[in-house]
């Protein structure tokens, strides 16, 4: 393992640990729900990403991490149905009947399986991979090298979404996950 990859994976695993704490107290019934509050004119829905959407969305990224690193993404790929539900730019919908999104178990299983396997594969890479140009033309515009892309996805992108879950938790009356 390269020294830089070791640092990236340590940071990524820290975020992965936080992702487990974020689910404490979350139930199948609330997992895909948006918070609500009462006003003088009725019930208002807070338009935010719920855990089903966040964990589903992030479950798409282990395969992208491996693809960017020049590795086979298939072993860590999320179920095919996740793409249309969770890709970037898709609206997060309130799911009171539990009919839009897969179950909490299916989503979190794909999330943890994918991230754990991707971290193992990435951790074994030589640091020279970090200097390679980003193979995806669209990503290359923002992230010119593999190292920049992986650093963003393993840390900033992941933790931004964990922040969304943290806020969602508070809206549902759950305590800090820390």
Backbone as JSON, one array per atom type, in Angstrom:
{
  "sequence": "XXXXXXXXXXXXXXXXXXXXXXXXXXXXXXXXXXXXXXXXXXXXXXXXXXXXXXXXXXXXXXXXXXXXXXXXXXXXXXXXXXXXXXXXXXXXXXXXXXXXXXXXXXXXXXXXXXXXXXXXXXXXXXXXXXXXXXXXXXXXXXXXXXXXXXXXXXXXXXXXXXXXXXXXXXXXXXXXXX",
  "N": [[0.85, -1.18, 0.0], [0.47, 2.23, -0.74], [1.71, 5.23, 0.8], [0.09, 7.57, 0.68], [-2.36, 6.52, -0.2], [-2.9, 4.95, 2.03], [-3.44, 6.91, 3.96], [-5.72, 8.1, 2.84], [-7.55, 5.96, 2.92], [-7.72, 5.48, 5.67], [-9.03, 7.83, 6.47], [-11.39, 7.53, 4.98], [-12.46, 5.21, 6.12], [-13.03, 6.14, 8.64], [-15.17, 7.86, 8.11], [-16.94, 5.91, 7.2], [-17.39, 4.5, 9.55], [-18.77, 6.46, 10.97], [-21.05, 6.51, 9.43], [-22.42, 4.24, 10.26], [-23.13, 4.92, 12.88], [-24.89, 6.96, 12.31], [-27.2, 5.67, 11.65], [-28.3, 4.67, 13.95], [-31.18, 4.32, 15.78], [-32.76, 4.9, 13.61], [-35.49, 3.77, 11.75], [-37.11, 1.29, 9.64], [-39.51, 2.43, 8.95], [-39.07, 5.19, 9.07], [-36.87, 5.63, 7.5], [-37.03, 6.35, 4.74], [-38.39, 8.73, 4.78], [-39.37, 12.16, 4.65], [-38.85, 14.91, 6.83], [-41.46, 16.65, 8.67], [-43.36, 19.55, 9.57], [-45.63, 21.44, 11.57], [-47.6, 24.23, 10.67], [-49.4, 27.34, 10.85], [-50.92, 27.21, 8.61], [-51.02, 24.57, 7.92], [-49.53, 21.29, 7.38], [-46.13, 21.15, 6.64], [-43.61, 19.94, 4.47], [-40.24, 19.21, 4.91], [-37.9, 19.76, 2.55], [-35.53, 17.69, 2.04], [-32.71, 15.44, 1.82], [-33.32, 12.14, 2.66], [-32.24, 9.31, 4.75], [-32.49, 6.9, 3.21], [-32.19, 7.78, 0.6], [-29.63, 9.01, 0.69], [-27.85, 6.92, 1.52], [-28.39, 5.1, -0.5], [-27.61, 6.6, -2.75], [-24.86, 7.0, -2.17], [-24.08, 4.36, -2.33], [-23.67, 3.92, -4.97], [-21.14, 4.78, -5.53], [-18.79, 3.18, -4.81], [-18.16, 1.49, -7.04], [-17.49, 3.43, -8.9], [-15.24, 4.51, -7.73], [-13.42, 2.37, -7.95], [-13.34, 2.1, -10.74], [-12.18, 4.54, -11.47], [-9.68, 4.16, -10.39], [-8.67, 2.32, -12.07], [-9.47, -0.29, -11.79], [-11.51, -3.3, -11.82], [-14.86, -2.56, -11.67], [-17.12, -4.13, -11.21], [-17.3, -6.06, -9.01], [-18.09, -4.54, -6.78], [-20.36, -3.21, -7.39], [-23.48, -1.58, -7.03], [-26.91, -2.76, -6.83], [-28.54, -2.88, -10.01], [-30.98, -1.49, -10.21], [-30.66, 0.65, -8.52], [-29.42, 2.76, -9.8], [-31.17, 4.48, -11.38], [-32.78, 5.39, -9.31], [-31.07, 6.7, -7.52], [-29.0, 8.19, -8.7], [-26.83, 11.05, -9.26], [-28.48, 14.15, -9.21], [-31.07, 13.2, -9.31], [-34.32, 13.5, -7.96], [-34.97, 13.37, -4.51], [-37.48, 11.6, -2.98], [-40.28, 11.71, -0.78], [-41.33, 8.85, 0.93], [-43.82, 7.58, 2.13], [-45.34, 5.21, 2.05], [-43.52, 3.26, 1.57], [-42.93, 2.31, -0.98], [-41.44, 3.32, -3.05], [-38.63, 3.25, -2.72], [-36.01, 0.76, -2.24], [-35.8, -1.59, 0.54], [-34.6, -0.68, 3.85], [-32.7, -2.51, 4.73], [-31.78, -3.68, 2.3], [-30.66, -1.45, 0.99], [-28.71, -0.5, 2.84], [-27.13, -2.76, 3.06], [-26.03, -2.98, 0.45], [-24.64, -0.58, 0.42], [-22.7, -0.84, 2.59], [-21.38, -3.25, 1.89], [-20.33, -2.59, -0.64], [-18.67, -0.32, -0.09], [-16.86, -1.36, 1.84], [-15.55, -3.41, 0.4], [-14.47, -1.93, -1.74], [-12.7, -0.2, -0.39], [-10.81, -2.03, 0.54], [-9.67, -2.93, -1.85], [-8.67, -0.54, -2.96], [-6.87, 0.25, -1.01], [-4.71, -1.39, -1.46], [-3.37, -0.38, -3.62], [-0.65, 1.14, -5.43], [0.89, 4.29, -4.77], [1.53, 5.63, -7.12], [-0.59, 5.46, -8.85], [-2.23, 7.54, -8.2], [-1.4, 9.77, -9.6], [-2.21, 9.41, -12.17], [-4.06, 10.46, -15.07], [-7.49, 11.33, -14.73], [-9.71, 8.9, -15.81], [-12.37, 9.24, -16.69], [-13.93, 11.45, -18.73], [-15.82, 13.44, -18.07], [-15.51, 13.69, -15.26], [-12.87, 14.47, -15.24], [-12.8, 17.17, -15.81], [-13.27, 18.52, -13.41], [-11.7, 17.09, -11.67], [-8.65, 16.51, -12.3], [-6.71, 14.46, -11.86], [-6.47, 11.01, -10.83], [-5.93, 10.82, -8.12], [-6.92, 13.26, -7.05], [-9.65, 13.01, -7.65], [-10.32, 10.64, -6.21], [-9.7, 11.42, -3.6], [-11.59, 13.46, -3.15], [-14.03, 11.99, -3.45], [-13.81, 9.96, -1.51], [-13.73, 11.36, 0.84], [-14.7, 14.29, 1.11], [-17.15, 14.3, -0.49], [-18.5, 12.06, 0.55], [-18.72, 12.74, 3.32], [-20.17, 15.12, 3.16], [-22.68, 14.17, 2.49], [-23.19, 12.62, 4.75], [-23.5, 14.65, 6.56], [-25.97, 15.61, 5.72], [-27.61, 13.53, 6.56], [-27.2, 13.74, 9.28], [-28.46, 16.19, 9.9], [-31.06, 15.52, 9.11], [-31.58, 13.55, 11.04], [-31.82, 15.11, 13.39], [-34.11, 16.54, 12.79], [-35.96, 14.54, 13.08], [-35.94, 14.19, 15.74], [-33.9, 12.69, 16.79], [-30.87, 12.0, 18.61], [-27.53, 13.48, 18.5], [-25.21, 11.75, 16.48], [-22.7, 11.36, 17.29]],
  "CA": [[0.0, 0.0, 0.0], [1.19, 3.49, -0.75], [1.48, 6.07, 1.99], [-1.05, 8.47, 0.48], [-3.56, 5.69, -0.19], [-3.15, 4.56, 3.41], [-4.08, 8.05, 4.62], [-7.07, 8.25, 2.29], [-8.4, 4.87, 3.39], [-7.98, 5.72, 7.09], [-10.07, 8.87, 6.53], [-12.63, 6.95, 4.46], [-13.01, 4.27, 7.11], [-13.59, 6.96, 9.72], [-16.5, 8.24, 7.63], [-17.76, 4.7, 7.14], [-17.79, 4.26, 10.94], [-19.8, 7.45, 11.29], [-22.28, 6.14, 8.72], [-23.12, 3.27, 11.1], [-23.71, 5.67, 13.99], [-25.99, 7.78, 11.79], [-28.41, 4.85, 11.51], [-28.82, 4.29, 15.26], [-32.49, 4.91, 16.03], [-33.51, 5.02, 12.36], [-36.29, 2.57, 11.5], [-37.59, 1.09, 8.27], [-40.65, 3.34, 8.73], [-38.61, 6.58, 8.9], [-35.68, 5.62, 6.64], [-37.28, 7.04, 3.46], [-39.36, 9.8, 5.02], [-38.91, 13.53, 4.83], [-39.45, 15.49, 8.04], [-42.62, 17.54, 8.53], [-43.66, 20.41, 10.72], [-46.95, 22.07, 11.51], [-47.68, 25.69, 10.65], [-50.79, 27.8, 10.96], [-51.62, 26.89, 7.36], [-51.01, 23.13, 7.68], [-48.28, 20.54, 7.48], [-45.11, 21.45, 5.62], [-42.56, 18.93, 4.33], [-38.89, 19.77, 4.75], [-37.32, 19.15, 1.35], [-34.14, 17.31, 2.29], [-32.41, 14.05, 1.5], [-33.48, 11.21, 3.78], [-31.19, 8.29, 4.74], [-32.61, 5.95, 2.1], [-31.6, 8.39, -0.6], [-28.2, 9.25, 0.89], [-27.12, 5.64, 1.51], [-28.53, 4.56, -1.86], [-26.75, 7.4, -3.63], [-23.45, 6.69, -1.89], [-23.79, 2.98, -2.72], [-23.26, 3.94, -6.38], [-19.78, 5.29, -5.68], [-17.66, 2.23, -4.77], [-17.78, 1.06, -8.39], [-16.82, 4.56, -9.55], [-13.9, 4.59, -7.14], [-12.57, 1.35, -8.57], [-13.17, 2.44, -12.16], [-11.21, 5.63, -11.54], [-8.37, 3.62, -10.03], [-8.27, 1.36, -13.09], [-9.81, -1.64, -11.34], [-12.82, -3.79, -12.24], [-15.89, -2.07, -10.74], [-18.24, -5.06, -11.07], [-17.48, -6.71, -7.7], [-18.63, -3.64, -5.75], [-21.48, -2.48, -7.98], [-24.8, -1.61, -6.39], [-27.92, -3.34, -7.72], [-28.82, -2.05, -11.19], [-32.15, -0.64, -9.96], [-30.26, 1.81, -7.73], [-28.94, 3.85, -10.65], [-32.23, 5.45, -11.68], [-33.33, 5.93, -8.06], [-30.12, 7.42, -6.67], [-27.9, 8.89, -9.37], [-26.74, 12.48, -9.02], [-29.48, 14.96, -9.9], [-32.41, 12.63, -9.16], [-35.04, 14.04, -6.81], [-35.25, 12.54, -3.34], [-38.92, 11.66, -2.76], [-40.83, 11.19, 0.46], [-41.87, 7.53, 0.62], [-44.57, 7.15, 3.31], [-45.87, 3.85, 1.91], [-42.41, 2.33, 1.39], [-43.06, 1.67, -2.29], [-40.54, 3.94, -4.03], [-37.23, 2.86, -2.5], [-35.79, -0.56, -1.64], [-35.81, -1.63, 2.0], [-33.43, -0.21, 4.58], [-31.71, -3.6, 4.73], [-31.17, -3.82, 0.97], [-29.83, -0.27, 0.7], [-27.51, -0.45, 3.7], [-26.28, -3.91, 2.71], [-25.28, -2.6, -0.75], [-23.74, 0.5, 0.83], [-21.57, -1.34, 3.36], [-20.64, -4.24, 1.1], [-19.59, -1.9, -1.68], [-17.6, 0.51, 0.47], [-15.83, -2.2, 2.47], [-14.77, -4.08, -0.65], [-13.7, -0.92, -2.49], [-11.58, 0.26, 0.45], [-9.78, -3.09, 0.54], [-8.99, -2.93, -3.16], [-7.95, 0.73, -3.12], [-5.77, 0.28, -0.05], [-3.59, -2.18, -1.98], [-2.77, 0.28, -4.78], [0.56, 1.95, -5.3], [0.6, 5.72, -4.87], [1.73, 6.14, -8.48], [-1.91, 5.51, -9.49], [-2.82, 8.84, -7.89], [-0.98, 10.78, -10.58], [-2.79, 9.12, -13.48], [-5.19, 11.32, -15.45], [-8.8, 10.75, -14.47], [-10.15, 8.3, -17.07], [-13.69, 9.7, -17.08], [-13.82, 12.81, -19.28], [-16.68, 14.34, -17.3], [-14.86, 13.91, -13.98], [-11.56, 15.11, -15.46], [-12.96, 18.63, -15.82], [-13.15, 18.98, -12.03], [-10.7, 16.29, -10.97], [-7.74, 16.12, -13.37], [-5.98, 13.22, -11.6], [-7.15, 9.98, -10.04], [-5.77, 11.17, -6.7], [-7.85, 14.33, -6.69], [-11.0, 12.44, -7.7], [-10.52, 9.71, -5.09], [-9.69, 12.19, -2.35], [-12.9, 14.1, -3.03], [-15.12, 11.02, -3.26], [-13.64, 9.2, -0.27], [-13.82, 12.22, 2.02], [-15.63, 15.43, 1.04], [-18.46, 13.91, -1.0], [-19.09, 11.15, 1.53], [-19.06, 13.43, 4.55], [-21.23, 16.07, 2.87], [-23.95, 13.43, 2.58], [-23.4, 12.25, 6.16], [-24.04, 15.87, 7.17], [-27.4, 15.65, 5.42], [-28.27, 12.56, 7.44], [-27.12, 14.3, 10.63], [-29.53, 17.18, 10.01], [-32.31, 14.76, 9.04], [-31.75, 12.92, 12.36], [-32.29, 16.11, 14.34], [-35.5, 16.84, 12.44], [-36.77, 13.44, 13.58], [-35.81, 14.12, 17.19], [-32.84, 11.77, 17.19], [-29.71, 12.73, 19.13], [-26.28, 13.48, 17.73], [-24.64, 10.42, 16.26], [-21.31, 11.33, 17.8]],
  "C": [[0.89, 1.24, 0.0], [0.84, 4.32, 0.47], [0.27, 6.99, 1.84], [-2.35, 7.67, 0.49], [-3.9, 5.25, 1.23], [-3.87, 5.69, 4.16], [-5.51, 8.23, 4.13], [-8.01, 7.19, 2.84], [-8.69, 5.01, 4.88], [-9.09, 6.75, 7.24], [-11.41, 8.31, 6.05], [-13.27, 6.0, 5.47], [-13.58, 5.02, 8.32], [-15.01, 7.4, 9.34], [-17.45, 7.07, 7.59], [-18.25, 4.35, 8.55], [-18.89, 5.21, 11.37], [-21.12, 7.07, 10.63], [-23.08, 5.09, 9.49], [-23.82, 3.98, 12.25], [-24.91, 6.48, 13.54], [-27.3, 6.98, 11.69], [-28.99, 4.39, 12.85], [-30.13, 5.05, 15.51], [-33.34, 5.11, 14.79], [-34.23, 3.7, 12.12], [-36.65, 2.47, 10.02], [-38.7, 2.1, 7.96], [-40.21, 4.78, 8.51], [-37.5, 6.72, 7.88], [-35.85, 6.41, 5.34], [-38.33, 8.14, 3.6], [-38.68, 11.15, 5.13], [-39.58, 14.09, 6.09], [-40.58, 16.46, 7.7], [-42.72, 18.43, 9.76], [-44.99, 21.1, 10.48], [-46.82, 23.58, 11.51], [-49.14, 26.08, 10.79], [-51.6, 27.47, 9.71], [-51.6, 25.4, 7.03], [-49.63, 22.51, 7.82], [-47.36, 20.89, 6.32], [-44.07, 20.33, 5.64], [-41.23, 19.65, 4.15], [-38.23, 19.03, 3.59], [-35.83, 18.9, 1.58], [-33.95, 15.86, 1.88], [-32.54, 13.2, 2.76], [-32.41, 10.12, 3.69], [-31.3, 7.29, 3.58], [-31.94, 6.51, 0.85], [-30.09, 8.55, -0.45], [-27.42, 7.94, 0.8], [-27.23, 4.97, 0.14], [-27.63, 5.28, -2.84], [-25.28, 7.04, -3.42], [-23.1, 5.25, -2.24], [-23.4, 2.88, -4.2], [-21.78, 4.24, -6.55], [-18.65, 4.27, -5.53], [-17.22, 1.76, -6.16], [-17.08, 2.19, -9.14], [-15.4, 4.73, -9.02], [-12.96, 3.6, -7.81], [-12.32, 1.65, -10.04], [-12.12, 3.53, -12.31], [-9.79, 5.15, -11.26], [-7.88, 2.58, -11.03], [-8.55, -0.09, -12.72], [-11.21, -2.01, -11.83], [-13.88, -3.34, -11.24], [-16.99, -3.07, -10.43], [-18.38, -5.67, -9.67], [-18.1, -5.83, -6.61], [-19.85, -2.87, -6.24], [-22.76, -2.66, -7.17], [-25.78, -2.29, -7.34], [-28.29, -2.36, -8.84], [-29.98, -1.09, -10.96], [-31.8, 0.64, -9.2], [-29.9, 3.01, -8.61], [-30.03, 4.89, -10.89], [-32.81, 6.09, -10.42], [-32.39, 6.92, -7.38], [-29.02, 8.19, -7.38], [-27.96, 10.39, -9.09], [-27.79, 13.21, -9.85], [-30.89, 14.44, -9.79], [-33.04, 13.2, -7.89], [-35.22, 12.99, -5.72], [-36.74, 12.71, -3.02], [-39.28, 11.11, -1.38], [-41.54, 9.88, 0.11], [-42.65, 6.98, 1.82], [-45.09, 5.72, 3.24], [-44.76, 2.81, 1.74], [-42.44, 1.61, 0.06], [-42.1, 2.22, -3.35], [-39.13, 3.36, -3.93], [-37.14, 1.43, -1.96], [-35.77, -0.46, -0.12], [-34.51, -1.08, 2.58], [-32.32, -1.27, 4.55], [-31.0, -3.72, 3.38], [-30.24, -2.65, 0.66], [-28.57, -0.28, 1.55], [-26.58, -1.62, 3.41], [-25.43, -3.58, 1.47], [-24.24, -1.52, -0.41], [-22.51, -0.05, 1.54], [-20.73, -2.35, 2.6], [-19.76, -3.55, 0.07], [-18.42, -1.09, -1.14], [-16.49, -0.34, 1.08], [-14.94, -2.86, 1.42], [-13.92, -3.09, -1.45], [-12.5, -0.43, -1.68], [-10.46, -0.76, 0.48], [-8.97, -3.07, -0.75], [-8.14, -1.67, -3.35], [-6.73, 0.78, -2.21], [-4.53, -0.44, -0.57], [-2.86, -1.5, -3.14], [-1.49, 1.03, -4.44], [0.2, 3.42, -5.5], [0.78, 6.29, -6.27], [0.4, 6.26, -9.23], [-2.54, 6.88, -9.3], [-2.51, 9.91, -8.93], [-1.56, 10.55, -11.97], [-3.9, 10.12, -13.8], [-6.5, 10.59, -15.15], [-9.35, 10.19, -15.78], [-11.5, 8.78, -17.57], [-13.61, 11.18, -17.49], [-14.64, 13.83, -18.47], [-16.04, 14.68, -15.95], [-13.57, 14.71, -14.14], [-11.66, 16.63, -15.46], [-12.79, 19.21, -14.41], [-12.0, 18.32, -11.29], [-9.7, 15.75, -11.99], [-6.96, 14.82, -13.13], [-6.83, 12.27, -10.78], [-7.08, 10.33, -8.55], [-6.73, 12.24, -6.24], [-9.28, 13.8, -6.66], [-11.27, 11.53, -6.5], [-10.55, 10.44, -3.76], [-11.05, 12.85, -2.12], [-13.99, 13.08, -2.7], [-15.03, 10.26, -1.95], [-13.85, 10.05, 0.98], [-14.93, 13.27, 1.88], [-17.03, 15.03, 0.61], [-19.19, 13.04, 0.02], [-19.57, 11.91, 2.76], [-20.12, 14.51, 4.35], [-22.59, 15.38, 3.03], [-24.21, 12.95, 4.01], [-23.93, 13.46, 6.93], [-25.53, 16.01, 6.91], [-28.16, 14.71, 6.34], [-28.27, 13.09, 8.88], [-28.25, 15.31, 10.85], [-30.9, 16.49, 10.0], [-32.61, 14.13, 10.4], [-32.36, 13.9, 13.36], [-33.74, 16.48, 14.06], [-36.45, 15.77, 12.95], [-36.61, 13.24, 15.08], [-34.77, 13.14, 17.68], [-31.64, 12.56, 17.68], [-28.54, 12.72, 18.15], [-25.76, 12.05, 17.61], [-23.24, 10.29, 16.83], [-21.24, 10.87, 19.22]]
}
